[in-house]
Amino acid sequence: MEFHSFKTFEEMSAAAAGAIAKILRARPECILGLATGSSPVGTYDELARMHREEGLSFARCTTVNLDEYLGLPGTHPESYRFFMEKHLFSRVDIRRERTFVPDGTAADPAAECAAYDARLERLGGTDLQLLGIGPDGHIGFNEPDDVFTPQTHVVDLAPSTIEANSRFFESEADVPRKALTMGMRGILLSRRILLVASGPAKRKRIDEAFSGPVTPRLPASILQLHRDVTVLWSED
Ligand code: F6R
């Protein structure tokens, strides 16, 4: 694992966007695994700037997101589809039909999960997977558990995740209790993993995940098994 520490969120975000832009320039038809949450917002801002000012094009790439809240349509302001539209898709030249986010309103969520995995397999995995890390060490919405789940699946969100994500909703009661998340196989299939995180609490989780045992109780620890992981961390 390669670890890079930055003073500011802006510096970290510029480094993450630079790594993504490098792949996009070398292979315009690349497949990017994307994340939501606070951590990648600066990365998306910088990518949008590079599109605007430097002609960075997303026209030929495909994106596959990690997760979506169960029950939220893409028009809901807190859905992850909406987040991606707002922070990246509407600001660059990406083709919407090449953007994949699990459908939180699928009539049959299990079938949606299976179809999501089938697509990921067809694509051959992503070239780069952008990740954040949850306060409990989750990646995607793979919460601490007794086992690692390889497949895309419906998950009960941990109380700490519901509490952490309540900052985006009117109240904690409004946070969906379930989500669809890519499983560990989908994440590990990626050729390269780029994890972005900020602040002392996340730093502690990262240290535990990469220096302790590989355990589903700390989901990010599975990244020890991947051969190309870069962690970008900022102090603020
Ligand atoms: C989001 C996701 C989550 C977040 C994590 C950290 O698509 O998969 O694992 O990356 O909850 O969120 P922030 O960055 O908001 O602290």
Short mmCIF file of C-alpha atoms and ligand atoms in Angstrom, two decimals:
data_model
loop_
_atom_site.label_atom_id
_atom_site.label_comp_id
_atom_site.label_asym_id
_atom_site.label_seq_id
_atom_site.Cartn_x
_atom_site.Cartn_y
_atom_site.Cartn_z
CA MET A 1 0.00 0.00 0.00
CA GLU A 2 1.24 3.46 -0.88
CA PHE A 3 0.33 6.19 1.61
CA HIS A 4 0.47 9.93 0.89
CA SER A 5 -0.29 12.55 3.48
CA PHE A 6 -1.41 16.11 2.64
CA LYS A 7 -1.93 19.23 4.73
CA THR A 8 -5.19 20.22 3.06
CA PHE A 9 -8.26 18.60 1.52
CA GLU A 10 -7.64 20.64 -1.64
CA GLU A 11 -4.13 19.22 -2.07
CA MET A 12 -5.38 15.68 -1.51
CA SER A 13 -8.25 16.19 -3.95
CA ALA A 14 -5.89 17.56 -6.62
CA ALA A 15 -3.70 14.47 -6.26
CA ALA A 16 -6.71 12.13 -6.54
CA ALA A 17 -8.07 13.99 -9.58
CA GLY A 18 -4.61 13.92 -11.14
CA ALA A 19 -4.44 10.13 -10.81
CA ILE A 20 -7.89 9.73 -12.40
CA ALA A 21 -7.09 12.21 -15.18
CA LYS A 22 -3.89 10.32 -15.98
CA ILE A 23 -5.89 7.13 -16.58
CA LEU A 24 -8.53 9.00 -18.62
CA ARG A 25 -5.86 10.53 -20.84
CA ALA A 26 -3.97 7.28 -21.35
CA ARG A 27 -7.10 5.22 -21.97
CA PRO A 28 -10.14 7.39 -22.81
CA GLU A 29 -12.39 4.29 -22.85
CA CYS A 30 -11.42 3.37 -19.28
CA ILE A 31 -13.83 2.15 -16.61
CA LEU A 32 -13.91 4.21 -13.45
CA GLY A 33 -15.32 3.00 -10.16
CA LEU A 34 -16.77 5.97 -8.30
CA ALA A 35 -17.78 6.78 -4.73
CA THR A 36 -20.00 9.37 -3.06
CA GLY A 37 -19.80 11.06 0.36
CA SER A 38 -17.78 14.09 1.45
CA SER A 39 -14.33 12.70 0.71
CA PRO A 40 -14.47 12.65 -3.14
CA VAL A 41 -16.28 16.00 -3.53
CA GLY A 42 -13.03 17.94 -3.98
CA THR A 43 -11.79 15.31 -6.43
CA TYR A 44 -14.92 15.77 -8.56
CA ASP A 45 -14.58 19.59 -8.35
CA GLU A 46 -11.03 19.31 -9.64
CA LEU A 47 -12.01 16.87 -12.42
CA ALA A 48 -14.78 19.27 -13.48
CA ARG A 49 -12.24 22.11 -13.55
CA MET A 50 -9.86 20.00 -15.65
CA HIS A 51 -12.71 19.30 -18.07
CA ARG A 52 -13.58 23.00 -18.31
CA GLU A 53 -10.11 24.46 -18.47
CA GLU A 54 -7.91 21.68 -19.83
CA GLY A 55 -10.26 19.74 -22.08
CA LEU A 56 -10.19 16.54 -20.01
CA SER A 57 -12.83 14.38 -21.65
CA PHE A 58 -15.07 11.72 -20.14
CA ALA A 59 -16.87 11.11 -23.44
CA ARG A 60 -15.59 7.58 -23.95
CA CYS A 61 -15.35 6.32 -20.37
CA THR A 62 -17.74 4.20 -18.34
CA THR A 63 -18.43 4.72 -14.64
CA VAL A 64 -19.67 2.24 -12.07
CA ASN A 65 -20.67 3.52 -8.64
CA LEU A 66 -20.31 1.64 -5.41
CA ASP A 67 -23.71 2.01 -3.84
CA GLU A 68 -27.18 3.51 -3.55
CA TYR A 69 -29.77 3.86 -0.80
CA LEU A 70 -32.58 1.35 -1.08
CA GLY A 71 -35.86 3.11 -1.81
CA LEU A 72 -34.45 6.41 -3.06
CA PRO A 73 -35.10 7.30 -6.70
CA GLY A 74 -32.34 9.06 -8.66
CA THR A 75 -34.38 12.26 -8.45
CA HIS A 76 -34.12 12.33 -4.62
CA PRO A 77 -31.54 14.97 -3.63
CA GLU A 78 -29.82 12.54 -1.24
CA SER A 79 -29.70 9.61 -3.63
CA TYR A 80 -26.27 8.73 -4.87
CA ARG A 81 -27.38 9.02 -8.52
CA PHE A 82 -28.40 12.62 -7.76
CA PHE A 83 -25.08 13.21 -5.97
CA MET A 84 -23.13 11.99 -9.00
CA GLU A 85 -25.20 14.20 -11.34
CA LYS A 86 -24.59 17.22 -9.15
CA HIS A 87 -20.90 16.76 -8.41
CA LEU A 88 -19.61 15.22 -11.63
CA PHE A 89 -21.87 14.00 -14.43
CA SER A 90 -23.63 17.31 -15.16
CA ARG A 91 -20.27 19.13 -15.17
CA VAL A 92 -18.43 16.98 -17.72
CA ASP A 93 -19.08 15.41 -21.13
CA ILE A 94 -19.92 11.92 -19.89
CA ARG A 95 -22.61 9.89 -21.69
CA ARG A 96 -25.36 9.09 -19.17
CA GLU A 97 -25.92 5.64 -20.64
CA ARG A 98 -22.32 4.81 -19.69
CA THR A 99 -22.90 5.72 -16.01
CA PHE A 100 -24.03 2.96 -13.69
CA VAL A 101 -25.37 3.41 -10.17
CA PRO A 102 -27.42 0.64 -8.51
CA ASP A 103 -31.15 1.36 -8.88
CA GLY A 104 -32.50 1.99 -5.38
CA THR A 105 -36.08 1.66 -6.61
CA ALA A 106 -35.70 -1.69 -8.40
CA ALA A 107 -38.81 -3.83 -7.83
CA ASP A 108 -36.55 -6.80 -7.17
CA PRO A 109 -33.41 -5.54 -5.39
CA ALA A 110 -31.77 -9.00 -5.40
CA ALA A 111 -32.15 -9.18 -9.19
CA GLU A 112 -30.77 -5.63 -9.48
CA CYS A 113 -27.71 -6.71 -7.44
CA ALA A 114 -27.16 -9.78 -9.64
CA ALA A 115 -27.48 -7.69 -12.81
CA TYR A 116 -25.03 -5.15 -11.39
CA ASP A 117 -22.45 -7.90 -10.79
CA ALA A 118 -23.04 -9.40 -14.22
CA ARG A 119 -22.35 -6.01 -15.79
CA LEU A 120 -19.22 -5.54 -13.72
CA GLU A 121 -17.95 -8.96 -14.79
CA ARG A 122 -18.73 -8.17 -18.44
CA LEU A 123 -16.77 -4.96 -18.13
CA GLY A 124 -13.91 -6.94 -16.63
CA GLY A 125 -13.85 -4.84 -13.45
CA THR A 126 -12.83 -1.21 -13.19
CA ASP A 127 -9.47 0.34 -14.08
CA LEU A 128 -9.55 2.42 -10.93
CA GLN A 129 -11.87 2.28 -7.92
CA LEU A 130 -12.20 5.48 -5.92
CA LEU A 131 -13.08 4.75 -2.30
CA GLY A 132 -13.80 6.57 0.92
CA ILE A 133 -13.77 4.86 4.29
CA GLY A 134 -16.62 4.96 6.81
CA PRO A 135 -16.21 5.79 10.50
CA ASP A 136 -16.62 2.05 11.19
CA GLY A 137 -14.14 1.07 8.47
CA HIS A 138 -16.75 0.28 5.80
CA ILE A 139 -15.93 0.52 2.10
CA GLY A 140 -18.86 0.95 -0.24
CA PHE A 141 -21.59 0.04 2.24
CA ASN A 142 -19.87 -3.19 3.28
CA GLU A 143 -20.46 -2.81 7.00
CA PRO A 144 -18.60 -4.68 9.77
CA ASP A 145 -19.91 -8.24 9.83
CA ASP A 146 -18.94 -11.86 10.57
CA VAL A 147 -18.11 -12.50 6.91
CA PHE A 148 -17.02 -10.59 3.81
CA THR A 149 -19.76 -10.59 1.16
CA PRO A 150 -18.31 -10.94 -2.36
CA GLN A 151 -21.45 -10.05 -4.35
CA THR A 152 -23.39 -6.83 -4.74
CA HIS A 153 -26.03 -7.09 -2.04
CA VAL A 154 -28.67 -5.34 0.05
CA VAL A 155 -27.21 -4.31 3.38
CA ASP A 156 -28.59 -3.04 6.69
CA LEU A 157 -26.72 0.16 7.42
CA ALA A 158 -24.88 0.21 10.74
CA PRO A 159 -26.21 2.67 13.38
CA SER A 160 -22.92 4.61 13.16
CA THR A 161 -23.35 4.97 9.37
CA ILE A 162 -26.95 6.15 9.76
CA GLU A 163 -25.78 8.69 12.32
CA ALA A 164 -22.81 9.82 10.20
CA ASN A 165 -24.96 10.20 7.07
CA SER A 166 -27.78 12.00 8.89
CA ARG A 167 -25.82 15.23 8.25
CA PHE A 168 -27.11 15.09 4.68
CA PHE A 169 -30.79 14.56 5.65
CA GLU A 170 -33.31 16.67 7.60
CA SER A 171 -33.15 14.24 10.49
CA GLU A 172 -31.68 10.87 11.37
CA ALA A 173 -35.14 9.33 10.93
CA ASP A 174 -35.02 10.25 7.23
CA VAL A 175 -31.85 8.25 6.52
CA PRO A 176 -32.71 5.03 4.68
CA ARG A 177 -31.93 1.94 6.76
CA LYS A 178 -30.82 -0.18 3.83
CA ALA A 179 -28.64 0.22 0.77
CA LEU A 180 -27.44 -1.71 -2.26
CA THR A 181 -23.69 -2.02 -2.29
CA MET A 182 -21.04 -3.50 -4.50
CA GLY A 183 -19.47 -6.42 -2.64
CA MET A 184 -15.83 -7.12 -1.99
CA ARG A 185 -15.26 -9.05 -5.21
CA GLY A 186 -16.38 -6.09 -7.31
CA ILE A 187 -14.08 -3.76 -5.38
CA LEU A 188 -11.08 -6.12 -5.51
CA LEU A 189 -11.60 -6.74 -9.24
CA SER A 190 -10.46 -3.18 -9.84
CA ARG A 191 -6.98 -2.89 -11.26
CA ARG A 192 -6.16 0.00 -8.96
CA ILE A 193 -7.67 1.28 -5.71
CA LEU A 194 -7.51 4.93 -4.68
CA LEU A 195 -8.81 5.68 -1.18
CA VAL A 196 -9.33 9.27 -0.07
CA ALA A 197 -9.94 10.29 3.52
CA SER A 198 -9.43 13.24 5.85
CA GLY A 199 -8.90 13.93 9.54
CA PRO A 200 -7.48 12.10 12.56
CA ALA A 201 -10.36 9.63 13.06
CA LYS A 202 -10.06 8.33 9.49
CA ARG A 203 -6.27 8.17 9.86
CA LYS A 204 -6.71 5.85 12.85
CA ARG A 205 -9.08 3.59 10.87
CA ILE A 206 -6.66 3.47 7.94
CA ASP A 207 -3.75 2.52 10.22
CA GLU A 208 -5.84 -0.24 11.80
CA ALA A 209 -7.05 -1.50 8.43
CA PHE A 210 -3.59 -1.80 6.93
CA SER A 211 -1.54 -2.89 9.92
CA GLY A 212 -3.93 -5.20 11.77
CA PRO A 213 -5.56 -8.50 10.81
CA VAL A 214 -7.69 -8.87 7.68
CA THR A 215 -11.12 -9.14 9.25
CA PRO A 216 -14.74 -8.50 8.17
CA ARG A 217 -15.09 -6.63 11.48
CA LEU A 218 -12.99 -3.90 9.80
CA PRO A 219 -14.07 -4.20 6.15
CA ALA A 220 -11.34 -1.94 4.71
CA SER A 221 -8.74 -4.42 5.99
CA ILE A 222 -9.53 -6.61 2.96
CA LEU A 223 -7.65 -4.04 0.88
CA GLN A 224 -4.44 -5.57 2.28
CA LEU A 225 -5.08 -8.38 -0.23
CA HIS A 226 -5.03 -6.03 -3.22
CA ARG A 227 -1.72 -5.36 -4.91
CA ASP A 228 -2.26 -1.76 -6.02
CA VAL A 229 -3.77 0.41 -3.30
CA THR A 230 -2.95 4.09 -2.85
CA VAL A 231 -4.27 5.96 0.17
CA LEU A 232 -4.44 9.74 0.03
CA TRP A 233 -5.09 11.33 3.40
CA SER A 234 -5.35 14.99 4.44
CA GLU A 235 -5.05 16.52 7.87
CA ASP A 236 -8.14 18.76 7.59
C1 F6R B 1 -19.99 6.19 -0.62
C2 F6R B 1 -19.42 5.06 0.09
C3 F6R B 1 -19.01 5.16 1.53
C4 F6R B 1 -18.25 6.44 1.88
C5 F6R B 1 -17.91 6.46 3.36
C6 F6R B 1 -17.15 7.71 3.76
O1 F6R B 1 -20.28 5.81 -1.97
O2 F6R B 1 -19.30 4.05 -0.49
O3 F6R B 1 -18.21 4.05 1.84
O4 F6R B 1 -17.07 6.49 1.11
O5 F6R B 1 -19.07 6.36 4.11
O6 F6R B 1 -17.99 8.80 3.59
P1 F6R B 1 -17.46 10.28 3.79
O7 F6R B 1 -16.47 10.53 2.72
O8 F6R B 1 -18.69 11.14 3.64
O9 F6R B 1 -16.86 10.35 5.15
#
